PDB file of N, CA and C in Angstrom:
ATOM      1  N   MET A   1     -52.053  59.100  34.075  1.00 37.00           N
ATOM      2  CA  MET A   1     -53.330  58.961  34.124  1.00 37.00           C
ATOM      3  C   MET A   1     -53.475  58.301  35.613  1.00 37.00           C
ATOM      4  N   PRO A   2     -53.829  59.190  36.817  1.00 41.00           N
ATOM      5  CA  PRO A   2     -53.607  57.938  38.312  1.00 41.00           C
ATOM      6  C   PRO A   2     -54.969  56.523  37.927  1.00 41.00           C
ATOM      7  N   SER A   3     -55.394  55.762  38.930  1.00 41.00           N
ATOM      8  CA  SER A   3     -55.790  54.852  39.137  1.00 41.00           C
ATOM      9  C   SER A   3     -56.637  55.410  39.452  1.00 41.00           C
ATOM     10  N   GLY A   4     -58.027  54.822  38.385  1.00 43.00           N
ATOM     11  CA  GLY A   4     -59.076  54.772  39.596  1.00 43.00           C
ATOM     12  C   GLY A   4     -59.823  56.650  38.952  1.00 43.00           C
ATOM     13  N   PHE A   5     -58.835  57.016  38.124  1.00 39.00           N
ATOM     14  CA  PHE A   5     -59.921  58.425  37.933  1.00 39.00           C
ATOM     15  C   PHE A   5     -60.496  58.308  37.153  1.00 39.00           C
ATOM     16  N   ALA A   6     -61.449  58.450  36.972  1.00 43.00           N
ATOM     17  CA  ALA A   6     -62.314  58.921  35.954  1.00 43.00           C
ATOM     18  C   ALA A   6     -62.365  60.076  34.422  1.00 43.00           C
ATOM     19  N   ARG A   7     -61.955  59.648  33.401  1.00 44.00           N
ATOM     20  CA  ARG A   7     -61.660  60.814  32.554  1.00 44.00           C
ATOM     21  C   ARG A   7     -62.745  60.837  31.945  1.00 44.00           C
ATOM     22  N   PRO A   8     -62.754  62.476  31.623  1.00 44.00           N
ATOM     23  CA  PRO A   8     -64.787  62.999  31.118  1.00 44.00           C
ATOM     24  C   PRO A   8     -64.308  62.176  29.760  1.00 44.00           C
ATOM     25  N   ILE A   9     -65.529  61.688  28.852  1.00 44.00           N
ATOM     26  CA  ILE A   9     -65.276  61.305  27.760  1.00 44.00           C
ATOM     27  C   ILE A   9     -66.760  62.716  26.884  1.00 44.00           C
ATOM     28  N   ILE A  10     -65.635  63.354  25.542  1.00 45.00           N
ATOM     29  CA  ILE A  10     -66.320  64.579  25.061  1.00 45.00           C
ATOM     30  C   ILE A  10     -67.306  63.386  23.607  1.00 45.00           C
ATOM     31  N   ILE A  11     -68.478  63.968  23.729  1.00 44.00           N
ATOM     32  CA  ILE A  11     -69.157  63.636  22.797  1.00 44.00           C
ATOM     33  C   ILE A  11     -69.640  64.408  21.869  1.00 44.00           C
ATOM     34  N   LEU A  12     -68.960  64.282  20.675  1.00 48.00           N
ATOM     35  CA  LEU A  12     -69.382  65.143  19.582  1.00 48.00           C
ATOM     36  C   LEU A  12     -70.429  64.468  18.694  1.00 48.00           C
ATOM     37  N   ILE A  13     -71.557  64.255  19.232  1.00 47.00           N
ATOM     38  CA  ILE A  13     -72.574  63.369  18.443  1.00 47.00           C
ATOM     39  C   ILE A  13     -73.951  64.215  18.734  1.00 47.00           C
ATOM     40  N   ALA A  14     -74.789  63.858  18.000  1.00 55.00           N
ATOM     41  CA  ALA A  14     -75.974  64.098  18.459  1.00 55.00           C
ATOM     42  C   ALA A  14     -75.956  64.463  20.068  1.00 55.00           C
ATOM     43  N   PRO A  15     -77.034  65.538  20.235  1.00 54.00           N
ATOM     44  CA  PRO A  15     -77.451  65.206  21.778  1.00 54.00           C
ATOM     45  C   PRO A  15     -78.207  64.084  22.366  1.00 54.00           C
ATOM     46  N   ARG A  16     -79.669  63.758  21.461  1.00 57.00           N
ATOM     47  CA  ARG A  16     -80.469  62.856  21.515  1.00 57.00           C
ATOM     48  C   ARG A  16     -79.520  61.457  21.735  1.00 57.00           C
ATOM     49  N   ARG A  17     -78.651  61.176  20.634  1.00 61.00           N
ATOM     50  CA  ARG A  17     -77.849  59.933  20.744  1.00 61.00           C
ATOM     51  C   ARG A  17     -76.776  60.385  22.541  1.00 61.00           C
ATOM     52  N   ALA A  18     -76.494  61.009  22.604  1.00 52.00           N
ATOM     53  CA  ALA A  18     -76.173  61.266  23.659  1.00 52.00           C
ATOM     54  C   ALA A  18     -76.510  61.255  24.924  1.00 52.00           C
ATOM     55  N   PHE A  19     -77.377  61.410  24.508  1.00 55.00           N
ATOM     56  CA  PHE A  19     -77.996  60.966  25.509  1.00 55.00           C
ATOM     57  C   PHE A  19     -78.533  59.575  26.513  1.00 55.00           C
ATOM     58  N   ALA A  20     -79.079  58.883  25.229  1.00 62.00           N
ATOM     59  CA  ALA A  20     -79.270  57.494  24.719  1.00 62.00           C
ATOM     60  C   ALA A  20     -77.832  56.987  25.989  1.00 62.00           C
ATOM     61  N   TYR A  21     -76.427  57.566  25.562  1.00 60.00           N
ATOM     62  CA  TYR A  21     -74.984  57.195  25.898  1.00 60.00           C
ATOM     63  C   TYR A  21     -74.943  56.642  27.314  1.00 60.00           C
ATOM     64  N   ALA A  22     -75.903  57.987  27.711  1.00 63.00           N
ATOM     65  CA  ALA A  22     -76.027  58.037  29.551  1.00 63.00           C
ATOM     66  C   ALA A  22     -74.346  58.236  29.796  1.00 63.00           C
ATOM     67  N   GLY A  23     -73.742  58.590  28.821  1.00 70.00           N
ATOM     68  CA  GLY A  23     -72.389  59.414  29.820  1.00 70.00           C
ATOM     69  C   GLY A  23     -72.545  60.775  30.030  1.00 70.00           C
ATOM     70  N   ASP A  24     -71.873  61.402  30.283  1.00 79.00           N
ATOM     71  CA  ASP A  24     -71.359  62.793  30.732  1.00 79.00           C
ATOM     72  C   ASP A  24     -71.829  63.438  29.382  1.00 79.00           C
ATOM     73  N   ILE A  25     -72.318  65.152  29.256  1.00 81.00           N
ATOM     74  CA  ILE A  25     -72.292  65.199  27.974  1.00 81.00           C
ATOM     75  C   ILE A  25     -71.431  66.255  27.848  1.00 81.00           C
ATOM     76  N   ALA A  26     -70.036  67.365  26.993  1.00 85.00           N
ATOM     77  CA  ALA A  26     -69.457  68.365  27.743  1.00 85.00           C
ATOM     78  C   ALA A  26     -69.719  69.501  26.593  1.00 85.00           C
ATOM     79  N   VAL A  27     -69.504  70.617  26.864  1.00 88.00           N
ATOM     80  CA  VAL A  27     -70.538  71.732  25.598  1.00 88.00           C
ATOM     81  C   VAL A  27     -68.767  71.337  24.740  1.00 88.00           C
ATOM     82  N   HIS A  28     -69.687  71.848  23.271  1.00 89.00           N
ATOM     83  CA  HIS A  28     -68.036  72.875  22.664  1.00 89.00           C
ATOM     84  C   HIS A  28     -67.891  74.015  21.406  1.00 89.00           C
ATOM     85  N   THR A  29     -69.334  74.296  22.499  1.00 89.00           N
ATOM     86  CA  THR A  29     -69.751  76.113  21.724  1.00 89.00           C
ATOM     87  C   THR A  29     -70.687  75.879  21.240  1.00 89.00           C
ATOM     88  N   TRP A  30     -71.046  77.003  20.685  1.00 86.00           N
ATOM     89  CA  TRP A  30     -72.323  77.319  19.816  1.00 86.00           C
ATOM     90  C   TRP A  30     -71.751  76.873  18.356  1.00 86.00           C
ATOM     91  N   THR A  31     -70.881  78.168  17.837  1.00 91.00           N
ATOM     92  CA  THR A  31     -70.197  78.321  16.950  1.00 91.00           C
ATOM     93  C   THR A  31     -68.820  78.767  16.204  1.00 91.00           C
ATOM     94  N   HIS A  32     -68.525  77.020  17.457  1.00 92.00           N
ATOM     95  CA  HIS A  32     -66.831  77.324  17.274  1.00 92.00           C
ATOM     96  C   HIS A  32     -65.919  77.903  17.192  1.00 92.00           C
ATOM     97  N   PRO A  33     -65.601  79.327  18.014  1.00 95.00           N
ATOM     98  CA  PRO A  33     -65.031  80.504  17.636  1.00 95.00           C
ATOM     99  C   PRO A  33     -63.805  80.552  19.102  1.00 95.00           C
ATOM    100  N   TYR A  34     -62.470  80.785  18.668  1.00 97.00           N
ATOM    101  CA  TYR A  34     -61.356  81.366  19.700  1.00 97.00           C
ATOM    102  C   TYR A  34     -62.201  82.135  20.617  1.00 97.00           C
ATOM    103  N   MET A  35     -62.655  81.138  21.422  1.00 97.00           N
ATOM    104  CA  MET A  35     -62.972  81.448  22.746  1.00 97.00           C
ATOM    105  C   MET A  35     -62.176  82.847  23.113  1.00 97.00           C
ATOM    106  N   THR A  36     -61.156  83.142  23.823  1.00 98.00           N
ATOM    107  CA  THR A  36     -60.384  84.341  24.378  1.00 98.00           C
ATOM    108  C   THR A  36     -60.214  85.601  23.400  1.00 98.00           C
ATOM    109  N   THR A  37     -60.896  85.505  21.904  1.00 98.00           N
ATOM    110  CA  THR A  37     -61.534  86.857  21.227  1.00 98.00           C
ATOM    111  C   THR A  37     -62.944  87.244  21.302  1.00 98.00           C
ATOM    112  N   LEU A  38     -63.058  86.480  22.510  1.00 97.00           N
ATOM    113  CA  LEU A  38     -64.625  86.737  22.542  1.00 97.00           C
ATOM    114  C   LEU A  38     -65.125  88.139  23.619  1.00 97.00           C
ATOM    115  N   THR A  39     -66.018  88.486  24.175  1.00 98.00           N
ATOM    116  CA  THR A  39     -66.106  89.865  24.996  1.00 98.00           C
ATOM    117  C   THR A  39     -66.641  88.462  26.320  1.00 98.00           C
ATOM    118  N   ASP A  40     -67.206  89.102  27.039  1.00 98.00           N
ATOM    119  CA  ASP A  40     -67.969  88.277  28.036  1.00 98.00           C
ATOM    120  C   ASP A  40     -69.194  88.385  27.784  1.00 98.00           C
ATOM    121  N   GLU A  41     -69.627  89.037  27.405  1.00 97.00           N
ATOM    122  CA  GLU A  41     -70.579  89.216  26.612  1.00 97.00           C
ATOM    123  C   GLU A  41     -71.331  87.768  26.031  1.00 97.00           C
ATOM    124  N   GLU A  42     -70.382  87.366  24.746  1.00 97.00           N
ATOM    125  CA  GLU A  42     -70.655  86.780  23.976  1.00 97.00           C
ATOM    126  C   GLU A  42     -69.956  85.792  24.062  1.00 97.00           C
ATOM    127  N   LEU A  43     -69.179  85.711  25.247  1.00 97.00           N
ATOM    128  CA  LEU A  43     -68.541  83.969  26.495  1.00 97.00           C
ATOM    129  C   LEU A  43     -70.411  83.818  26.884  1.00 97.00           C
ATOM    130  N   LEU A  44     -70.968  84.505  27.313  1.00 96.00           N
ATOM    131  CA  LEU A  44     -72.132  83.758  27.608  1.00 96.00           C
ATOM    132  C   LEU A  44     -73.338  84.038  27.043  1.00 96.00           C
ATOM    133  N   GLY A  45     -73.225  83.861  25.405  1.00 94.00           N
ATOM    134  CA  GLY A  45     -74.249  84.076  24.416  1.00 94.00           C
ATOM    135  C   GLY A  45     -73.533  82.727  24.229  1.00 94.00           C
ATOM    136  N   GLU A  46     -72.420  81.879  23.789  1.00 93.00           N
ATOM    137  CA  GLU A  46     -72.105  80.776  23.804  1.00 93.00           C
ATOM    138  C   GLU A  46     -71.491  79.679  23.905  1.00 93.00           C
ATOM    139  N   PHE A  47     -71.630  79.763  25.424  1.00 95.00           N
ATOM    140  CA  PHE A  47     -71.516  78.732  26.419  1.00 95.00           C
ATOM    141  C   PHE A  47     -73.731  78.663  26.559  1.00 95.00           C
ATOM    142  N   GLY A  48     -74.191  79.866  26.919  1.00 94.00           N
ATOM    143  CA  GLY A  48     -75.467  79.462  26.944  1.00 94.00           C
ATOM    144  C   GLY A  48     -76.419  79.142  26.149  1.00 94.00           C
ATOM    145  N   TRP A  49     -76.433  79.311  24.498  1.00 92.00           N
ATOM    146  CA  TRP A  49     -77.158  78.531  23.999  1.00 92.00           C
ATOM    147  C   TRP A  49     -76.688  77.685  24.152  1.00 92.00           C
ATOM    148  N   THR A  50     -75.851  76.987  23.783  1.00 92.00           N
ATOM    149  CA  THR A  50     -75.131  75.179  23.413  1.00 92.00           C
ATOM    150  C   THR A  50     -75.763  74.816  25.258  1.00 92.00           C
ATOM    151  N   MET A  51     -76.002  75.459  26.364  1.00 92.00           N
ATOM    152  CA  MET A  51     -76.651  74.244  27.182  1.00 92.00           C
ATOM    153  C   MET A  51     -77.823  74.392  26.934  1.00 92.00           C
ATOM    154  N   GLU A  52     -78.610  75.614  26.748  1.00 92.00           N
ATOM    155  CA  GLU A  52     -79.707  75.582  26.600  1.00 92.00           C
ATOM    156  C   GLU A  52     -80.206  74.532  25.413  1.00 92.00           C
ATOM    157  N   LEU A  53     -79.497  74.504  24.152  1.00 90.00           N
ATOM    158  CA  LEU A  53     -79.749  73.460  23.248  1.00 90.00           C
ATOM    159  C   LEU A  53     -79.792  71.817  23.986  1.00 90.00           C
ATOM    160  N   ILE A  54     -78.123  71.849  24.570  1.00 88.00           N
ATOM    161  CA  ILE A  54     -78.208  70.458  25.143  1.00 88.00           C
ATOM    162  C   ILE A  54     -79.442  69.758  26.359  1.00 88.00           C
ATOM    163  N   HIS A  55     -79.803  71.027  27.110  1.00 90.00           N
ATOM    164  CA  HIS A  55     -80.566  71.134  27.811  1.00 90.00           C
ATOM    165  C   HIS A  55     -82.197  70.138  27.327  1.00 90.00           C
ATOM    166  N   ASN A  56     -82.163  70.683  26.421  1.00 91.00           N
ATOM    167  CA  ASN A  56     -83.818  70.890  25.573  1.00 91.00           C
ATOM    168  C   ASN A  56     -83.674  69.890  25.108  1.00 91.00           C
ATOM    169  N   SER A  57     -82.512  69.057  24.515  1.00 85.00           N
ATOM    170  CA  SER A  57     -82.141  68.073  23.471  1.00 85.00           C
ATOM    171  C   SER A  57     -82.192  67.197  24.417  1.00 85.00           C
ATOM    172  N   THR A  58     -81.969  66.428  25.816  1.00 83.00           N
ATOM    173  CA  THR A  58     -81.901  65.597  26.596  1.00 83.00           C
ATOM    174  C   THR A  58     -82.891  65.161  27.503  1.00 83.00           C
ATOM    175  N   GLY A  59     -83.553  65.877  27.842  1.00 86.00           N
ATOM    176  CA  GLY A  59     -84.944  65.711  28.791  1.00 86.00           C
ATOM    177  C   GLY A  59     -84.528  66.107  29.960  1.00 86.00           C
ATOM    178  N   GLY A  60     -83.660  67.659  29.535  1.00 90.00           N
ATOM    179  CA  GLY A  60     -82.875  68.578  31.428  1.00 90.00           C
ATOM    180  C   GLY A  60     -81.910  68.591  31.553  1.00 90.00           C
ATOM    181  N   ARG A  61     -80.947  67.574  30.937  1.00 88.00           N
ATOM    182  CA  ARG A  61     -80.054  67.269  31.286  1.00 88.00           C
ATOM    183  C   ARG A  61     -78.413  68.198  31.252  1.00 88.00           C
ATOM    184  N   LEU A  62     -78.059  68.288  32.216  1.00 91.00           N
ATOM    185  CA  LEU A  62     -77.035  69.481  31.737  1.00 91.00           C
ATOM    186  C   LEU A  62     -75.479  69.274  32.100  1.00 91.00           C
ATOM    187  N   PRO A  63     -74.957  69.351  31.030  1.00 92.00           N
ATOM    188  CA  PRO A  63     -73.252  69.048  30.899  1.00 92.00           C
ATOM    189  C   PRO A  63     -72.181  69.256  32.428  1.00 92.00           C
ATOM    190  N   LYS A  64     -71.009  68.846  32.999  1.00 93.00           N
ATOM    191  CA  LYS A  64     -70.616  69.012  33.357  1.00 93.00           C
ATOM    192  C   LYS A  64     -68.783  69.839  33.259  1.00 93.00           C
ATOM    193  N   TYR A  65     -68.864  69.525  31.673  1.00 94.00           N
ATOM    194  CA  TYR A  65     -67.818  69.451  31.241  1.00 94.00           C
ATOM    195  C   TYR A  65     -67.535  70.440  30.105  1.00 94.00           C
ATOM    196  N   TRP A  66     -66.636  71.363  29.389  1.00 95.00           N
ATOM    197  CA  TRP A  66     -66.257  71.627  27.639  1.00 95.00           C
ATOM    198  C   TRP A  66     -65.096  71.968  27.548  1.00 95.00           C
ATOM    199  N   ARG A  67     -65.486  71.473  26.616  1.00 94.00           N
ATOM    200  CA  ARG A  67     -63.666  71.860  25.253  1.00 94.00           C
ATOM    201  C   ARG A  67     -63.829  72.665  24.568  1.00 94.00           C
ATOM    202  N   PRO A  68     -62.673  73.909  25.012  1.00 95.00           N
ATOM    203  CA  PRO A  68     -62.907  75.461  24.267  1.00 95.00           C
ATOM    204  C   PRO A  68     -62.405  74.691  22.831  1.00 95.00           C
ATOM    205  N   PRO A  69     -63.503  75.045  21.596  1.00 94.00           N
ATOM    206  CA  PRO A  69     -61.828  75.236  19.983  1.00 94.00           C
ATOM    207  C   PRO A  69     -60.832  75.179  20.219  1.00 94.00           C
ATOM    208  N   PHE A  70     -60.107  74.679  19.734  1.00 93.00           N
ATOM    209  CA  PHE A  70     -58.793  74.584  19.622  1.00 93.00           C
ATOM    210  C   PHE A  70     -58.142  74.710  20.476  1.00 93.00           C
ATOM    211  N   GLY A  71     -58.233  74.284  21.625  1.00 93.00           N
ATOM    212  CA  GLY A  71     -57.839  74.979  22.431  1.00 93.00           C
ATOM    213  C   GLY A  71     -57.453  76.168  23.134  1.00 93.00           C
ATOM    214  N   ASP A  72     -58.734  76.719  22.975  1.00 96.00           N
ATOM    215  CA  ASP A  72     -58.128  78.401  22.865  1.00 96.00           C
ATOM    216  C   ASP A  72     -58.708  78.432  24.511  1.00 96.00           C
ATOM    217  N   SER A  73     -58.797  79.125  25.234  1.00 96.00           N
ATOM    218  CA  SER A  73     -59.159  79.675  26.526  1.00 96.00           C
ATOM    219  C   SER A  73     -57.659  80.605  27.848  1.00 96.00           C
ATOM    220  N   ASP A  74     -58.334  80.716  28.478  1.00 97.00           N
ATOM    221  CA  ASP A  74     -57.657  81.523  29.131  1.00 97.00           C
ATOM    222  C   ASP A  74     -58.051  81.020  30.274  1.00 97.00           C
ATOM    223  N   GLU A  75     -57.286  81.779  31.437  1.00 98.00           N
ATOM    224  CA  GLU A  75     -58.059  82.331  33.074  1.00 98.00           C
ATOM    225  C   GLU A  75     -59.459  83.235  32.911  1.00 98.00           C
ATOM    226  N   ARG A  76     -59.846  84.405  32.000  1.00 98.00           N
ATOM    227  CA  ARG A  76     -60.430  84.799  31.899  1.00 98.00           C
ATOM    228  C   ARG A  76     -61.993  84.129  31.822  1.00 98.00           C
ATOM    229  N   VAL A  77     -61.557  82.915  30.906  1.00 98.00           N
ATOM    230  CA  VAL A  77     -62.647  82.391  30.157  1.00 98.00           C
ATOM    231  C   VAL A  77     -63.221  81.046  30.550  1.00 98.00           C
ATOM    232  N   ARG A  78     -61.622  80.638  31.244  1.00 97.00           N
ATOM    233  CA  ARG A  78     -62.424  79.092  31.821  1.00 97.00           C
ATOM    234  C   ARG A  78     -62.926  80.181  33.638  1.00 97.00           C
ATOM    235  N   ALA A  79     -62.713  80.718  33.609  1.00 98.00           N
ATOM    236  CA  ALA A  79     -63.064  81.409  35.291  1.00 98.00           C
ATOM    237  C   ALA A  79     -65.307  81.575  35.007  1.00 98.00           C
ATOM    238  N   ILE A  80     -65.394  82.047  33.526  1.00 98.00           N
ATOM    239  CA  ILE A  80     -66.825  82.331  33.062  1.00 98.00           C
ATOM    240  C   ILE A  80     -67.641  81.101  33.219  1.00 98.00           C
ATOM    241  N   ALA A  81     -66.687  80.471  32.150  1.00 97.00           N
ATOM    242  CA  ALA A  81     -67.750  78.345  32.466  1.00 97.00           C
ATOM    243  C   ALA A  81     -67.786  78.032  33.489  1.00 97.00           C
ATOM    244  N   LYS A  82     -66.798  78.162  34.948  1.00 97.00           N
ATOM    245  CA  LYS A  82     -67.146  77.238  35.797  1.00 97.00           C
ATOM    246  C   LYS A  82     -67.539  78.310  36.678  1.00 97.00           C
ATOM    247  N   GLU A  83     -67.637  79.496  36.914  1.00 98.00           N
ATOM    248  CA  GLU A  83     -68.344  80.371  37.924  1.00 98.00           C
ATOM    249  C   GLU A  83     -70.148  80.860  37.708  1.00 98.00           C
ATOM    250  N   ILE A  84     -70.407  80.694  36.273  1.00 97.00           N
ATOM    251  CA  ILE A  84     -70.940  81.022  35.480  1.00 97.00           C
ATOM    252  C   ILE A  84     -71.958  79.868  35.525  1.00 97.00           C
ATOM    253  N   PHE A  85     -70.905  78.965  35.051  1.00 96.00           N
ATOM    254  CA  PHE A  85     -71.931  77.420  33.986  1.00 96.00           C
ATOM    255  C   PHE A  85     -71.723  76.144  35.074  1.00 96.00           C
ATOM    256  N   GLY A  86     -70.810  76.445  35.846  1.00 96.00           N
ATOM    257  CA  GLY A  86     -70.404  75.099  36.402  1.00 96.00           C
ATOM    258  C   GLY A  86     -69.611  73.723  35.860  1.00 96.00           C
ATOM    259  N   LEU A  87     -68.800  74.858  34.106  1.00 96.00           N
ATOM    260  CA  LEU A  87     -68.424  74.152  33.461  1.00 96.00           C
ATOM    261  C   LEU A  87     -66.745  73.440  33.906  1.00 96.00           C
ATOM    262  N   THR A  88     -65.884  72.426  33.740  1.00 96.00           N
ATOM    263  CA  THR A  88     -65.094  71.658  34.229  1.00 96.00           C
ATOM    264  C   THR A  88     -64.135  71.743  32.900  1.00 96.00           C
ATOM    265  N   THR A  89     -62.946  73.144  32.409  1.00 95.00           N
ATOM    266  CA  THR A  89     -62.518  72.755  31.126  1.00 95.00           C
ATOM    267  C   THR A  89     -61.555  71.281  31.144  1.00 95.00           C
ATOM    268  N   VAL A  90     -61.772  70.899  29.615  1.00 93.00           N
ATOM    269  CA  VAL A  90     -61.072  70.052  29.573  1.00 93.00           C
ATOM    270  C   VAL A  90     -60.621  69.673  28.186  1.00 93.00           C
ATOM    271  N   ILE A  91     -58.769  69.641  28.391  1.00 88.00           N
ATOM    272  CA  ILE A  91     -58.080  69.694  27.136  1.00 88.00           C
ATOM    273  C   ILE A  91     -57.281  68.093  26.652  1.00 88.00           C
ATOM    274  N   TRP A  92     -57.477  68.127  25.494  1.00 78.00           N
ATOM    275  CA  TRP A  92     -56.999  66.612  24.795  1.00 78.00           C
ATOM    276  C   TRP A  92     -54.808  67.030  25.682  1.00 78.00           C
ATOM    277  N   ASN A  93     -54.607  65.750  25.533  1.00 70.00           N
ATOM    278  CA  ASN A  93     -53.337  65.659  25.272  1.00 70.00           C
ATOM    279  C   ASN A  93     -52.451  65.546  24.062  1.00 70.00           C
ATOM    280  N   GLN A  94     -51.130  65.457  24.179  1.00 64.00           N
ATOM    281  CA  GLN A  94     -50.758  65.278  22.577  1.00 64.00           C
ATOM    282  C   GLN A  94     -49.964  64.386  22.721  1.00 64.00           C
ATOM    283  N   GLU A  95     -50.389  62.772  23.649  1.00 59.00           N
ATOM    284  CA  GLU A  95     -50.424  61.804  23.512  1.00 59.00           C
ATOM    285  C   GLU A  95     -49.684  60.865  21.968  1.00 59.00           C
TER     286      GLU A  95
END
C-alpha cells in the first residue's frame, strides 16, 4: 500500500458504537446475500435499507464504502453501489 494512503476501516459493530468511533462507516448489506444473484431492484433494497438504518442510527451520517458479503460482486453490482448510493467497493486482501 502506498505511503500516506488511507485504508478504510470496515466497522462490523453496532451503528451507535461506530458513530462514537467517528471513523468511516461501511455498508455490509441488510441480509448478507450473494449480491450477484440479486435483481437490480433487490440490490436497491439491500443498499437502501442498510443506508437508511445507518443514517437513522448515527445522527444522519452516510457510509462512503461497502464490502460485499463473501466478496461477491461484479461490474453491475459495483455500478449500482457507486452510481446510485455513492459507495466505493472495498475488498479484503489475502495477506
